Each structure stands twice: as structure tokens, then as C-alpha cells.
PDB file of C-alpha atoms in Angstrom:
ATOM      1  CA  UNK A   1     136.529 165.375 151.874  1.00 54.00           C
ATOM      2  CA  UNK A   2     133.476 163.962 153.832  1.00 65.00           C
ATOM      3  CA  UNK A   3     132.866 160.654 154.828  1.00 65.00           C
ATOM      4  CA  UNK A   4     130.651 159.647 152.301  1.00 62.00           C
ATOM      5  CA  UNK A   5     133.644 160.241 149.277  1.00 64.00           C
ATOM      6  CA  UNK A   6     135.848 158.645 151.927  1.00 72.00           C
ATOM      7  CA  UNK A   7     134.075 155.285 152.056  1.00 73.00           C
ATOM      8  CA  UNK A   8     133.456 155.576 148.057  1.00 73.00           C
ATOM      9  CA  UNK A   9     136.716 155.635 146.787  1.00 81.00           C
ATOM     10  CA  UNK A  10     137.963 152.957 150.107  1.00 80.00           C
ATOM     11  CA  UNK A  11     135.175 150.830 147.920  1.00 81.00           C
ATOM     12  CA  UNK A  12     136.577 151.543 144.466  1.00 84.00           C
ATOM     13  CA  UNK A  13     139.919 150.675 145.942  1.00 83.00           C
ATOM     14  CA  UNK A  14     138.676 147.237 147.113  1.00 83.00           C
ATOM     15  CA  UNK A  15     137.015 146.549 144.229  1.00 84.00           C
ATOM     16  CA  UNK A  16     140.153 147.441 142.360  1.00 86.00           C
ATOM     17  CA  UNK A  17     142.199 145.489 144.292  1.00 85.00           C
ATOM     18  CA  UNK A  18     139.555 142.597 143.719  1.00 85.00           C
ATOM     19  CA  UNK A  19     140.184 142.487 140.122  1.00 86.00           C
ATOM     20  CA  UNK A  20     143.619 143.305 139.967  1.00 88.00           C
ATOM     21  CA  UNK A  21     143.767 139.624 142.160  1.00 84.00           C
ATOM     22  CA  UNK A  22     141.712 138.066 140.296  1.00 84.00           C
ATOM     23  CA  UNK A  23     142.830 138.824 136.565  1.00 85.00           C
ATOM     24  CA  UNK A  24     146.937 138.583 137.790  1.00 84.00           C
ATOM     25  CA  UNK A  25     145.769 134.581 139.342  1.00 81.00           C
ATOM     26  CA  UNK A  26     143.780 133.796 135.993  1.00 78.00           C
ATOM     27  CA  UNK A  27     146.521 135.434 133.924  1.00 80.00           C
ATOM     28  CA  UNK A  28     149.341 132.951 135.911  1.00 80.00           C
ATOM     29  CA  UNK A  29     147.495 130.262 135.219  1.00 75.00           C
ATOM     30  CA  UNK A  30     147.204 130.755 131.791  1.00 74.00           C
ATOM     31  CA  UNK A  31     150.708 131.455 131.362  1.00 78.00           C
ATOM     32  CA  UNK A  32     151.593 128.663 133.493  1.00 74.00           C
ATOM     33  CA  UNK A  33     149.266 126.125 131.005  1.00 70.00           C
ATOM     34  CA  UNK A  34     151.149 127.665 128.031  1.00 72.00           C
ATOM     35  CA  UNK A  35     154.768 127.727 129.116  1.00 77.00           C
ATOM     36  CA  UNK A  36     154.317 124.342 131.017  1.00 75.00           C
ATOM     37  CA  UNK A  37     152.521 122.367 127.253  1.00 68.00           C
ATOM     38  CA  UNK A  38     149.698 121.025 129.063  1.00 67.00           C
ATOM     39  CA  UNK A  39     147.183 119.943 127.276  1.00 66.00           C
ATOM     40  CA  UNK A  40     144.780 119.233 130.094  1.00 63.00           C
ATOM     41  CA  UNK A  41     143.888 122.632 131.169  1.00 62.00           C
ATOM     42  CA  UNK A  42     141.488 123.597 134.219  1.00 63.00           C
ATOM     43  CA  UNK A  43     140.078 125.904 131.783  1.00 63.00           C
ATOM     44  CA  UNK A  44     139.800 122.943 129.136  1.00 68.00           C
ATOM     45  CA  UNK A  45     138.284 121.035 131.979  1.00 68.00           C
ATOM     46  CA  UNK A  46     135.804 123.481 132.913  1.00 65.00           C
ATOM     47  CA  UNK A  47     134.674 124.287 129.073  1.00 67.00           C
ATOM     48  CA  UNK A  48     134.605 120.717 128.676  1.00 70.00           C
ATOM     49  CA  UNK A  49     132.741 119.930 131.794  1.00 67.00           C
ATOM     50  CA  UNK A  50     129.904 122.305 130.440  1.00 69.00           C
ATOM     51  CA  UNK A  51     129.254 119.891 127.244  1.00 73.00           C
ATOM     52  CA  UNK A  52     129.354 116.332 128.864  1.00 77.00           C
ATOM     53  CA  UNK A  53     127.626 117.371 132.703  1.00 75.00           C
ATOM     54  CA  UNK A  54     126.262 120.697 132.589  1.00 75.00           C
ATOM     55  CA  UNK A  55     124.911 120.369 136.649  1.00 76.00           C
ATOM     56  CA  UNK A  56     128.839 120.121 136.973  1.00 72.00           C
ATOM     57  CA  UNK A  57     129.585 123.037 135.342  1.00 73.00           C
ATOM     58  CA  UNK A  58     126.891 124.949 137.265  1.00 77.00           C
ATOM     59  CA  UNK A  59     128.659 123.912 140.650  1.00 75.00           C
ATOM     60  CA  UNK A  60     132.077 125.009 138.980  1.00 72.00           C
ATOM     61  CA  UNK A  61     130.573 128.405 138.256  1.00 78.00           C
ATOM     62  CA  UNK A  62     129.174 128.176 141.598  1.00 79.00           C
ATOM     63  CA  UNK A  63     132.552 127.824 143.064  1.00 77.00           C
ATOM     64  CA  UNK A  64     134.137 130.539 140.822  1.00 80.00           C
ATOM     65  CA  UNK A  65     131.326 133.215 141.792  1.00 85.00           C
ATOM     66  CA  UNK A  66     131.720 132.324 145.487  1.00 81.00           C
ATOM     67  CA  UNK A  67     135.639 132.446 144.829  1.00 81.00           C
ATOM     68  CA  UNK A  68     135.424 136.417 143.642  1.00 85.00           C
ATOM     69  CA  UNK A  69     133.198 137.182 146.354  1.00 86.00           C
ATOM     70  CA  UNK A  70     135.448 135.825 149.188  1.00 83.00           C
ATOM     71  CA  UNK A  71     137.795 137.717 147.583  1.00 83.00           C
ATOM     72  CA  UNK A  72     136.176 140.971 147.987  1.00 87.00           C
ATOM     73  CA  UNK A  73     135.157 140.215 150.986  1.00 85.00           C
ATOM     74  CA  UNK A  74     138.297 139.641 152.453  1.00 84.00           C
ATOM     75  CA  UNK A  75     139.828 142.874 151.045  1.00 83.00           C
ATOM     76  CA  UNK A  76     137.077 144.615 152.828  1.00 85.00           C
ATOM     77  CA  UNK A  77     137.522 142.581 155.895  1.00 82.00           C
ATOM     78  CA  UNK A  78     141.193 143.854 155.831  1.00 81.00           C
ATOM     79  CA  UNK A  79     139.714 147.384 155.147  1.00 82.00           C
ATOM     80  CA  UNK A  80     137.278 147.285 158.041  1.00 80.00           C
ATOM     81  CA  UNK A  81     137.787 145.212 160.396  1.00 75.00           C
ATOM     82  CA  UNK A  82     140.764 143.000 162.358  1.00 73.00           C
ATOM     83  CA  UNK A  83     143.604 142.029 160.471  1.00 73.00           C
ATOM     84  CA  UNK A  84     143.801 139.097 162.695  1.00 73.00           C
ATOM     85  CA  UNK A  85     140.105 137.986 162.399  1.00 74.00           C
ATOM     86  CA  UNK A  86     140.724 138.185 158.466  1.00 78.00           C
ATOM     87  CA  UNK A  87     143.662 136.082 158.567  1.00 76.00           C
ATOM     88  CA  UNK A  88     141.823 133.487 160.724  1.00 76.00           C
ATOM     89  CA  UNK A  89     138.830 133.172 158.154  1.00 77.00           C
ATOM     90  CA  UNK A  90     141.593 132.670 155.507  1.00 78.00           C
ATOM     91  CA  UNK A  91     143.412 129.897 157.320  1.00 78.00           C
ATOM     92  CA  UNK A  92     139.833 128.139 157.449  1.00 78.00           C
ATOM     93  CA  UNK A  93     139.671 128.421 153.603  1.00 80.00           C
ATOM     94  CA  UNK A  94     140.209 124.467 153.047  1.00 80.00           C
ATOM     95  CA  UNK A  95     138.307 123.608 155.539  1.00 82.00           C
ATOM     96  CA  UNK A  96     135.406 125.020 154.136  1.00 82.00           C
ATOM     97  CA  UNK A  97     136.575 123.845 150.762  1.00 80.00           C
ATOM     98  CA  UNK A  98     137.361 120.301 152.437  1.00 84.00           C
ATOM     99  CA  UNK A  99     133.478 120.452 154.103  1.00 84.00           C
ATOM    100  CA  UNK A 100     132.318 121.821 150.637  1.00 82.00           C
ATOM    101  CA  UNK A 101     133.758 119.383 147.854  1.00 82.00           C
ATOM    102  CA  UNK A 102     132.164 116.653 150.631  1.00 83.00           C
ATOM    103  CA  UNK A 103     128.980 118.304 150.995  1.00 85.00           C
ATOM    104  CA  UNK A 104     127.787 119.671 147.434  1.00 80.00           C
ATOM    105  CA  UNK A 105     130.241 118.037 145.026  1.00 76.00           C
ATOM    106  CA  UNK A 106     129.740 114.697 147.051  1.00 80.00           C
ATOM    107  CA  UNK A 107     133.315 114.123 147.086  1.00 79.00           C
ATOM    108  CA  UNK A 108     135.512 111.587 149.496  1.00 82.00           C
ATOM    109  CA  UNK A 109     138.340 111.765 150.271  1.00 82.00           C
ATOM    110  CA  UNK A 110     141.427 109.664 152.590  1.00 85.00           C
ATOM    111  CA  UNK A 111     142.205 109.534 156.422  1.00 87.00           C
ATOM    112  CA  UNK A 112     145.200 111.627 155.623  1.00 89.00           C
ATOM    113  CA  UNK A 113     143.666 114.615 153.826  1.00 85.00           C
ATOM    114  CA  UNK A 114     140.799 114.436 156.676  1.00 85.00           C
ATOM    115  CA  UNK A 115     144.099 114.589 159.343  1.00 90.00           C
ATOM    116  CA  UNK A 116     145.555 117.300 157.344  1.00 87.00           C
ATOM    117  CA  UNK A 117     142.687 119.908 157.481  1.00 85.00           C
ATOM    118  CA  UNK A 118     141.930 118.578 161.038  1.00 87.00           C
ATOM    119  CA  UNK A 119     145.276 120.051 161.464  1.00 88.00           C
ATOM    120  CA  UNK A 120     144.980 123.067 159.810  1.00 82.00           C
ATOM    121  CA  UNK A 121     141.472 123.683 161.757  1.00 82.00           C
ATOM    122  CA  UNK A 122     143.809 123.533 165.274  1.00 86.00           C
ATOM    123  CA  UNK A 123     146.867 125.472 164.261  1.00 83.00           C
ATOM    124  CA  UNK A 124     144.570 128.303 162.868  1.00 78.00           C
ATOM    125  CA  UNK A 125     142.490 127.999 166.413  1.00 77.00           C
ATOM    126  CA  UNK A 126     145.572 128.003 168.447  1.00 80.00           C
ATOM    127  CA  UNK A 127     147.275 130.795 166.119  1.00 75.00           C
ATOM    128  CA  UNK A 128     144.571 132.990 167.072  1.00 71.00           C
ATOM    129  CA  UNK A 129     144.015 131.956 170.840  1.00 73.00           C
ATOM    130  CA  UNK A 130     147.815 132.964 171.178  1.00 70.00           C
ATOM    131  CA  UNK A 131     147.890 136.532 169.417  1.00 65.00           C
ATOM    132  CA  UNK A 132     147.529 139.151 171.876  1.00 63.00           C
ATOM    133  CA  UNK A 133     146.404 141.532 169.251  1.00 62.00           C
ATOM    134  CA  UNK A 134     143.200 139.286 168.084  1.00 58.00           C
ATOM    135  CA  UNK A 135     140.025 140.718 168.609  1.00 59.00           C
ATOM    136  CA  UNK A 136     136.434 140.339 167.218  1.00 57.00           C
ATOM    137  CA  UNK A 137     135.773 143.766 165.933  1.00 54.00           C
TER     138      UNK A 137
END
């Protein structure tokens, strides 16, 4: 098989495992909004979001695009590259969420949730700084 085939199906594999993510999280949810008799839904949010602010529902969409693509992303990253470099991205997720929501949603938020990703920001540094096996490429 030569390389070209190689990295094709490693690509269809991502992709598939992508989706397969994706659609099992969206399906949980939904079963989890059925089962649990809310009637407040994110999805009922979101749909609803789109008829009373619709620069809202952009920046949801937004979000949910840049969602699938992180998660693509990091499959490849875990394809690719270090297993440790892709774990320390994901342990910065809610920091960039945290930075985002401030930033483009215009958000605020308390001391404590400020003290709790502060947190999160130094165990993920010093998680890395400690692991012998961490490297860059």
C-alpha cells in the first residue's frame, strides 16, 4: 500500500471518528433532555435564540462549527503528533472557552470561576513540565 492510500484512509478514519463523537454527544444529549422531562432544552434554546437575537445565534453556530473542528483536529493531533502535546491543548479547553465567552459573547463572570480556570491553566502547565515523555513534535 503506498503512502498516499496510507494517509487517505488514516484521514477517513479521523473523520470517522469525528462524527462518530460528535453524533454519540448530540445523541446523549437528546436522550438525556427526553428521559430527564426538561422542557428547557439547549437545543430549544438555540432554535429559540435564532427568532428573538439572531447575532446570538450566529455566535452559537460560531461556537458549534469551531466545536467540530477542534474535534477533528484533535483526533488528528492524536494521529500525528504527541499524545502529550494533545492532551495539554485539551486541558486548556476552558480556558479558551473562559477567555472566549469574555471576549466575543461579552460575558462576566465571579472571582471564583476566574480562580478556577487560573487553576486549571497551572495544573495543565505543571502536568506537562513534569512528564518526561512531553515533547513538541
Amino acid at each position: 500500500m503506498d503512502r498516499y492510500a496510507t494517509d487517505l484512509s488514516n484521514v477517513a478514519l479521523v473523520l470517522f471518528v469525528s462524527v462518530t463523537q460528535l453524533a454519540v454527544s448530540g445523541f446523549l444529549g437528546a436522550a438525556y433532555v427526553v428521559f430527564t422531562g426538561q422542557k428547557s432544552s439547549p437545543w430549544r434554546t438555540y432554535v429559540a435564540s435564532f427568532k428573538k437575537d439572531p447575532v446570538f445565534f450566529r455566535l452559537l453556530t460560531g461556537i458549534g462549527i469551531c466545536n467540530a473542528v477542534g474535534c477533528v483536529a484533535t483526533n488528528f493531533g492524536y494521529l500525528y503528533g504527541s499524545v502529550s502535546l494533545v492532551q495539554l491543548v485539551k486541558a486548556m479547553e476552558p480556558v479558551a472557552t473562559f477567555f472566549a465567552d469574555i471576549f466575543v459573547l461579552k460575558a462576566t463572570h465571579t472571582m471564583t470561576t476566574g480562580t478556577g480556570v487560573l487553576l486549571v491553566l497551572l495544573g495543565a502547565s505543571y502536568a506537562s513540565y513534569q512528564d518526561p515523555t512531553f515533547n513538541v513534535a
